[in-house]
Amino acid sequence: MSEMKWPKLEDGDMLKRLAHPEGKVKMVLDTDAFNEVDDQFALAYSLLSPAKLDLLAVTAAPFFNWNSTSPREGMEKSYHEIFNIYKLMDLDSPPPVYRGSNQYMSSREEYVPSEAADKIIELAFSNGSDPLYVTAIGAVTNVASAIVKCPEIIHKIIVVWLGPNSYWWPTQKIFNVSQDYHASSILFDSGVPLIVLPCHSVASHLLTTPYEIDACLRDKNKLGTYFSDLIRGRFTRFGQDRMGWSKVLWDVSAIAWLLNEKWVPSAVRRAPILNPNFTYSFDDTRHFYKEAIDIDRSEVFKDMFQKLAQQN
């Protein structure tokens, strides 16, 4: 456990923050946009939902896997992919984009400086009495760094995170969590208002296929054809371009929760402790957080595909 002293929200205040937002929300999207194919869907879905989401900024998150040579390169690739989505959408005034962390946190007390962390702090304090929703769909290095650099933003932000698995799942060793253990544990221990969209077994329901994507999006517009090519390219790369295979659009779940909690019901629990071996320990005296327990794939995809197909 960290030695840091975090600002504390009383239980009543925390429960108010964890309630589903009424009306339009101001948000930042923190995304490792080049990592897979689902971030691009989530980014476009956010931009095409202006009645509910006021996207103030997009920040590039680091990632390190087969698609990058380092967290720094992953962040840079994500930074440029965000602009690629903007270009495909022909946006007149897209939200500003900020580079994120070049590396993961080396300890819980040392933040990684970045434009992204600074912008999260700035927007947190420029939003008046309304909270800033920081929607994180990658490793949370940028978000945790902002919290460590300026712990007072705990009173100003609500983090919506596509990261761990369900609390009862036997392991939390999953990409968005395991890349940066220190950052992930800070989200659970700092007391920042936290909404978790579990990969297994909630977001994992958001399965689609190249056939569905082609039927719904191909040739509808430049963005739709790009998404079709992305999905088919990924299936080909991994030898999965045959009948019966499907792909999860994990990150879409975080946007869906913000748009309509009826599609993504959730429950309040006491925050778990994330152990270094990526299991949970539990302590019923800890602060509250909220975790999604289900997702209505049909309602989410109907809404998203309609918006994407109609994008001009």
Tab-separated table of C-alpha atoms in Angstrom:
chain	number	residue	atom	x	y	z
A	1	MET	CA	0.000	0.000	0.000
A	2	SER	CA	1.183	3.517	-0.766
A	3	GLU	CA	2.368	5.892	1.936
A	4	MET	CA	0.645	8.770	0.147
A	5	LYS	CA	-2.245	10.495	1.884
A	6	TRP	CA	-5.128	10.922	-0.492
A	7	PRO	CA	-7.969	13.448	-0.209
A	8	LYS	CA	-11.008	11.590	1.069
A	9	LEU	CA	-14.578	11.623	-0.163
A	10	GLU	CA	-17.168	10.719	2.454
A	11	ASP	CA	-19.365	7.750	1.573
A	12	GLY	CA	-22.389	9.912	0.814
A	13	ASP	CA	-20.414	12.132	-1.552
A	14	MET	CA	-18.830	9.099	-3.212
A	15	LEU	CA	-22.218	7.501	-3.856
A	16	LYS	CA	-23.452	10.714	-5.484
A	17	ARG	CA	-20.401	10.745	-7.753
A	18	LEU	CA	-20.904	7.121	-8.713
A	19	ALA	CA	-24.528	7.650	-9.746
A	20	HIS	CA	-25.116	7.624	-13.485
A	21	PRO	CA	-24.786	11.195	-14.806
A	22	GLU	CA	-27.913	13.100	-15.694
A	23	GLY	CA	-27.702	15.383	-18.682
A	24	LYS	CA	-24.638	16.133	-20.746
A	25	VAL	CA	-21.202	15.284	-19.355
A	26	LYS	CA	-17.810	16.823	-20.029
A	27	MET	CA	-15.184	14.191	-20.651
A	28	VAL	CA	-11.633	13.378	-21.648
A	29	LEU	CA	-10.938	10.190	-23.578
A	30	ASP	CA	-7.608	8.544	-22.727
A	31	THR	CA	-6.899	5.974	-25.423
A	32	ASP	CA	-4.201	3.669	-26.777
A	33	ALA	CA	-5.835	4.164	-30.157
A	34	PHE	CA	-3.359	2.177	-32.280
A	35	ASN	CA	-3.245	-0.866	-30.026
A	36	GLU	CA	-6.198	-2.792	-31.465
A	37	VAL	CA	-9.337	-1.911	-33.407
A	38	ASP	CA	-11.813	-1.184	-30.609
A	39	ASP	CA	-10.357	2.178	-29.523
A	40	GLN	CA	-11.141	3.668	-32.911
A	41	PHE	CA	-14.764	2.570	-32.586
A	42	ALA	CA	-14.954	4.071	-29.074
A	43	LEU	CA	-13.429	7.376	-30.209
A	44	ALA	CA	-15.793	7.731	-33.160
A	45	TYR	CA	-18.788	6.670	-31.035
A	46	SER	CA	-17.924	9.397	-28.509
A	47	LEU	CA	-17.642	12.042	-31.207
A	48	LEU	CA	-20.965	10.968	-32.722
A	49	SER	CA	-22.828	11.241	-29.400
A	50	PRO	CA	-22.736	15.011	-28.754
A	51	ALA	CA	-26.172	15.098	-27.139
A	52	LYS	CA	-24.700	13.301	-24.122
A	53	LEU	CA	-20.916	13.662	-24.390
A	54	ASP	CA	-18.956	16.896	-24.604
A	55	LEU	CA	-15.531	15.561	-25.555
A	56	LEU	CA	-13.103	18.255	-24.401
A	57	ALA	CA	-9.830	16.499	-25.212
A	58	VAL	CA	-8.344	13.205	-26.315
A	59	THR	CA	-5.107	11.957	-24.740
A	60	ALA	CA	-2.800	9.286	-26.121
A	61	ALA	CA	-2.002	6.408	-23.756
A	62	PRO	CA	1.118	4.237	-23.931
A	63	PHE	CA	1.044	0.579	-24.905
A	64	PHE	CA	3.681	-2.087	-25.534
A	65	ASN	CA	2.913	-5.303	-27.409
A	66	TRP	CA	3.331	-6.845	-30.858
A	67	ASN	CA	2.132	-3.549	-32.347
A	68	SER	CA	4.848	-1.315	-30.833
A	69	THR	CA	8.499	-1.501	-29.828
A	70	SER	CA	8.075	0.425	-26.558
A	71	PRO	CA	5.424	2.271	-24.524
A	72	ARG	CA	6.739	5.496	-26.078
A	73	GLU	CA	6.216	4.252	-29.630
A	74	GLY	CA	2.792	2.883	-28.705
A	75	MET	CA	1.791	6.301	-27.378
A	76	GLU	CA	3.100	8.056	-30.517
A	77	LYS	CA	1.281	5.642	-32.807
A	78	SER	CA	-1.899	6.220	-30.808
A	79	TYR	CA	-1.435	9.991	-31.005
A	80	HIS	CA	-1.305	9.865	-34.804
A	81	GLU	CA	-4.151	7.345	-35.093
A	82	ILE	CA	-6.467	9.776	-33.275
A	83	PHE	CA	-5.818	12.358	-35.998
A	84	ASN	CA	-6.383	9.678	-38.629
A	85	ILE	CA	-9.891	9.075	-37.251
A	86	TYR	CA	-10.527	12.826	-37.246
A	87	LYS	CA	-9.488	13.009	-40.903
A	88	LEU	CA	-11.718	10.109	-41.908
A	89	MET	CA	-14.642	11.817	-40.176
A	90	ASP	CA	-13.984	15.192	-41.856
A	91	LEU	CA	-14.500	16.988	-38.552
A	92	ASP	CA	-14.606	20.789	-38.618
A	93	SER	CA	-13.539	21.414	-35.011
A	94	PRO	CA	-12.289	18.192	-33.419
A	95	PRO	CA	-11.208	18.107	-29.772
A	96	PRO	CA	-7.513	18.842	-29.142
A	97	VAL	CA	-5.178	15.866	-28.786
A	98	TYR	CA	-2.335	15.563	-26.265
A	99	ARG	CA	0.630	13.239	-26.059
A	100	GLY	CA	0.722	10.986	-23.025
A	101	SER	CA	3.330	9.110	-21.025
A	102	ASN	CA	6.518	7.829	-22.645
A	103	GLN	CA	6.871	5.057	-20.064
A	104	TYR	CA	4.991	3.342	-17.268
A	105	MET	CA	5.182	4.419	-13.626
A	106	SER	CA	8.255	3.112	-11.786
A	107	SER	CA	6.599	3.543	-8.383
A	108	ARG	CA	3.328	4.747	-6.930
A	109	GLU	CA	4.912	7.994	-5.740
A	110	GLU	CA	6.574	9.054	-9.020
A	111	TYR	CA	4.255	10.286	-11.759
A	112	VAL	CA	5.221	10.274	-15.424
A	113	PRO	CA	5.123	13.856	-16.755
A	114	SER	CA	3.132	14.400	-19.939
A	115	GLU	CA	0.898	16.834	-21.775
A	116	ALA	CA	-1.963	14.426	-21.115
A	117	ALA	CA	-1.580	14.423	-17.324
A	118	ASP	CA	-1.305	18.210	-17.267
A	119	LYS	CA	-4.390	18.626	-19.457
A	120	ILE	CA	-6.446	16.289	-17.243
A	121	ILE	CA	-5.502	18.423	-14.225
A	122	GLU	CA	-6.260	21.667	-16.048
A	123	LEU	CA	-9.670	20.517	-17.256
A	124	ALA	CA	-10.556	19.103	-13.851
A	125	PHE	CA	-10.268	22.559	-12.329
A	126	SER	CA	-11.880	24.448	-15.214
A	127	ASN	CA	-15.170	22.564	-15.100
A	128	GLY	CA	-16.822	24.516	-12.290
A	129	SER	CA	-18.802	22.384	-9.859
A	130	ASP	CA	-19.462	19.665	-12.441
A	131	PRO	CA	-17.144	16.655	-12.399
A	132	LEU	CA	-14.906	15.847	-15.351
A	133	TYR	CA	-15.368	12.302	-16.625
A	134	VAL	CA	-11.998	10.806	-17.514
A	135	THR	CA	-12.766	7.814	-19.690
A	136	ALA	CA	-9.732	5.536	-19.840
A	137	ILE	CA	-9.651	2.692	-22.359
A	138	GLY	CA	-5.988	1.720	-22.077
A	139	ALA	CA	-3.245	1.605	-19.489
A	140	VAL	CA	-4.011	4.314	-16.934
A	141	THR	CA	-0.515	5.824	-16.655
A	142	ASN	CA	-1.709	9.270	-17.745
A	143	VAL	CA	-4.663	9.250	-15.355
A	144	ALA	CA	-2.738	7.954	-12.330
A	145	SER	CA	0.090	10.406	-13.019
A	146	ALA	CA	-2.395	13.276	-12.947
A	147	ILE	CA	-3.736	12.025	-9.607
A	148	VAL	CA	-0.266	11.670	-8.075
A	149	LYS	CA	0.860	15.061	-9.376
A	150	CYS	CA	-2.285	16.787	-8.121
A	151	PRO	CA	-4.242	14.629	-5.644
A	152	GLU	CA	-6.858	17.366	-5.238
A	153	ILE	CA	-8.388	16.357	-8.576
A	154	ILE	CA	-9.886	13.369	-6.747
A	155	HIS	CA	-12.629	15.827	-5.763
A	156	LYS	CA	-13.027	16.972	-9.376
A	157	ILE	CA	-12.990	13.879	-11.603
A	158	ILE	CA	-14.760	10.582	-12.128
A	159	VAL	CA	-12.764	7.836	-13.845
A	160	VAL	CA	-14.576	5.433	-16.174
A	161	TRP	CA	-12.170	2.576	-16.893
A	162	LEU	CA	-12.245	-0.334	-19.295
A	163	GLY	CA	-9.563	-2.263	-17.485
A	164	PRO	CA	-9.900	-5.199	-15.080
A	165	ASN	CA	-12.042	-8.301	-15.205
A	166	SER	CA	-15.108	-8.805	-13.022
A	167	TYR	CA	-14.304	-8.765	-9.304
A	168	TRP	CA	-14.945	-12.510	-9.014
A	169	TRP	CA	-12.720	-13.438	-11.968
A	170	PRO	CA	-9.683	-15.482	-10.849
A	171	THR	CA	-7.118	-13.050	-12.278
A	172	GLN	CA	-6.819	-9.380	-13.175
A	173	LYS	CA	-3.775	-10.015	-15.342
A	174	ILE	CA	-5.244	-8.410	-18.410
A	175	PHE	CA	-3.644	-5.906	-20.771
A	176	ASN	CA	-4.986	-2.561	-19.515
A	177	VAL	CA	-4.201	-3.515	-15.909
A	178	SER	CA	-0.960	-5.456	-16.151
A	179	GLN	CA	0.923	-2.962	-18.324
A	180	ASP	CA	1.261	-0.558	-15.398
A	181	TYR	CA	0.620	-2.153	-12.023
A	182	HIS	CA	1.461	1.017	-10.068
A	183	ALA	CA	-1.003	3.141	-12.048
A	184	SER	CA	-3.736	0.501	-11.843
A	185	SER	CA	-3.374	0.102	-8.081
A	186	ILE	CA	-3.562	3.878	-7.603
A	187	LEU	CA	-6.997	3.932	-9.203
A	188	PHE	CA	-8.235	1.448	-6.629
A	189	ASP	CA	-6.418	2.874	-3.589
A	190	SER	CA	-6.578	6.652	-4.059
A	191	GLY	CA	-10.322	6.913	-3.515
A	192	VAL	CA	-10.925	8.626	-6.862
A	193	PRO	CA	-14.544	7.986	-7.927
A	194	LEU	CA	-14.172	4.957	-10.174
A	195	ILE	CA	-16.495	3.162	-12.593
A	196	VAL	CA	-15.058	-0.142	-13.823
A	197	LEU	CA	-16.194	-1.789	-17.047
A	198	PRO	CA	-14.879	-5.350	-16.660
A	199	CYS	CA	-13.348	-7.010	-19.702
A	200	HIS	CA	-14.449	-10.494	-18.582
A	201	SER	CA	-17.368	-10.950	-18.205
A	202	VAL	CA	-19.065	-7.716	-19.305
A	203	ALA	CA	-17.299	-6.080	-22.247
A	204	SER	CA	-16.587	-9.572	-23.563
A	205	HIS	CA	-20.228	-9.685	-24.723
A	206	LEU	CA	-19.500	-7.043	-27.382
A	207	LEU	CA	-18.593	-9.591	-30.047
A	208	THR	CA	-18.797	-8.789	-33.734
A	209	THR	CA	-17.626	-10.374	-36.984
A	210	PRO	CA	-16.223	-9.134	-40.290
A	211	TYR	CA	-19.550	-10.102	-41.870
A	212	GLU	CA	-21.523	-7.886	-39.487
A	213	ILE	CA	-19.128	-4.968	-39.855
A	214	ASP	CA	-19.224	-5.246	-43.645
A	215	ALA	CA	-23.026	-5.389	-43.661
A	216	CYS	CA	-23.423	-2.420	-41.314
A	217	LEU	CA	-20.540	-0.140	-42.265
A	218	ARG	CA	-18.644	-0.979	-45.455
A	219	ASP	CA	-19.124	1.662	-48.179
A	220	LYS	CA	-21.403	3.757	-45.955
A	221	ASN	CA	-18.666	6.390	-45.658
A	222	LYS	CA	-14.866	6.609	-45.396
A	223	LEU	CA	-14.903	5.793	-41.698
A	224	GLY	CA	-17.115	2.728	-42.128
A	225	THR	CA	-14.923	1.285	-44.865
A	226	TYR	CA	-11.828	1.946	-42.755
A	227	PHE	CA	-13.374	0.033	-39.856
A	228	SER	CA	-14.236	-2.860	-42.161
A	229	ASP	CA	-10.668	-2.943	-43.440
A	230	LEU	CA	-9.310	-2.778	-39.861
A	231	ILE	CA	-11.381	-5.741	-38.731
A	232	ARG	CA	-10.566	-7.834	-41.780
A	233	GLY	CA	-6.891	-6.905	-41.587
A	234	ARG	CA	-6.681	-8.018	-37.979
A	235	PHE	CA	-8.421	-11.317	-38.701
A	236	THR	CA	-6.083	-11.990	-41.618
A	237	ARG	CA	-2.996	-11.102	-39.594
A	238	PHE	CA	-3.888	-13.610	-36.890
A	239	GLY	CA	-5.084	-16.334	-39.236
A	240	GLN	CA	-8.683	-15.952	-38.111
A	241	ASP	CA	-10.260	-15.006	-41.441
A	242	ARG	CA	-12.695	-17.906	-41.517
A	243	MET	CA	-16.265	-18.563	-40.498
A	244	GLY	CA	-17.016	-18.773	-36.802
A	245	TRP	CA	-14.432	-16.282	-35.567
A	246	SER	CA	-15.436	-13.059	-33.837
A	247	LYS	CA	-13.821	-9.991	-32.282
A	248	VAL	CA	-14.669	-8.149	-29.062
A	249	LEU	CA	-14.965	-4.361	-29.268
A	250	TRP	CA	-14.018	-4.037	-25.594
A	251	ASP	CA	-13.602	-0.264	-25.322
A	252	VAL	CA	-17.062	0.532	-26.624
A	253	SER	CA	-18.461	-0.569	-23.246
A	254	ALA	CA	-17.080	2.526	-21.483
A	255	ILE	CA	-18.835	4.859	-23.909
A	256	ALA	CA	-22.032	2.825	-23.698
A	257	TRP	CA	-22.123	3.148	-19.894
A	258	LEU	CA	-21.929	6.931	-20.160
A	259	LEU	CA	-24.685	7.038	-22.762
A	260	ASN	CA	-27.244	4.788	-21.083
A	261	GLU	CA	-26.808	2.846	-17.848
A	262	LYS	CA	-29.845	0.720	-18.750
A	263	TRP	CA	-27.658	-0.828	-21.431
A	264	VAL	CA	-24.841	-1.391	-18.918
A	265	PRO	CA	-26.274	-2.004	-15.426
A	266	SER	CA	-23.811	-1.681	-12.593
A	267	ALA	CA	-23.527	-2.158	-8.849
A	268	VAL	CA	-21.707	-0.357	-6.041
A	269	ARG	CA	-19.108	-2.347	-4.129
A	270	ARG	CA	-16.189	-1.721	-1.796
A	271	ALA	CA	-13.000	-1.143	-3.746
A	272	PRO	CA	-10.762	-4.208	-3.956
A	273	ILE	CA	-7.025	-4.194	-3.336
A	274	LEU	CA	-5.023	-5.040	-6.457
A	275	ASN	CA	-2.183	-7.349	-5.466
A	276	PRO	CA	1.160	-7.427	-7.333
A	277	ASN	CA	0.264	-10.855	-8.732
A	278	PHE	CA	-2.884	-9.316	-10.247
A	279	THR	CA	-5.378	-10.921	-7.925
A	280	TYR	CA	-7.795	-9.067	-5.663
A	281	SER	CA	-7.974	-8.906	-1.899
A	282	PHE	CA	-11.091	-7.535	-0.245
A	283	ASP	CA	-11.672	-5.254	2.746
A	284	ASP	CA	-15.214	-4.132	3.566
A	285	THR	CA	-13.935	-0.970	5.273
A	286	ARG	CA	-12.614	0.537	2.046
A	287	HIS	CA	-14.270	3.220	-0.076
A	288	PHE	CA	-16.978	2.547	-2.660
A	289	TYR	CA	-16.557	2.082	-6.379
A	290	LYS	CA	-18.991	0.955	-9.083
A	291	GLU	CA	-18.624	-2.032	-11.390
A	292	ALA	CA	-20.728	-2.954	-14.416
A	293	ILE	CA	-22.382	-6.341	-14.150
A	294	ASP	CA	-23.882	-6.834	-17.624
A	295	ILE	CA	-24.208	-5.212	-21.048
A	296	ASP	CA	-26.965	-5.280	-23.660
A	297	ARG	CA	-24.942	-5.966	-26.784
A	298	SER	CA	-27.907	-5.473	-29.121
A	299	GLU	CA	-28.873	-2.029	-27.845
A	300	VAL	CA	-25.261	-0.807	-27.801
A	301	PHE	CA	-24.452	-2.025	-31.300
A	302	LYS	CA	-27.749	-0.798	-32.754
A	303	ASP	CA	-26.991	2.699	-31.494
A	304	MET	CA	-23.320	2.693	-32.475
A	305	PHE	CA	-23.713	1.190	-35.950
A	306	GLN	CA	-26.528	3.590	-36.783
A	307	LYS	CA	-24.400	6.587	-35.782
A	308	LEU	CA	-21.341	5.318	-37.634
A	309	ALA	CA	-23.306	4.532	-40.807
A	310	GLN	CA	-24.916	7.971	-40.847
A	311	GLN	CA	-21.677	9.874	-40.259
A	312	ASN	CA	-20.984	12.266	-43.147
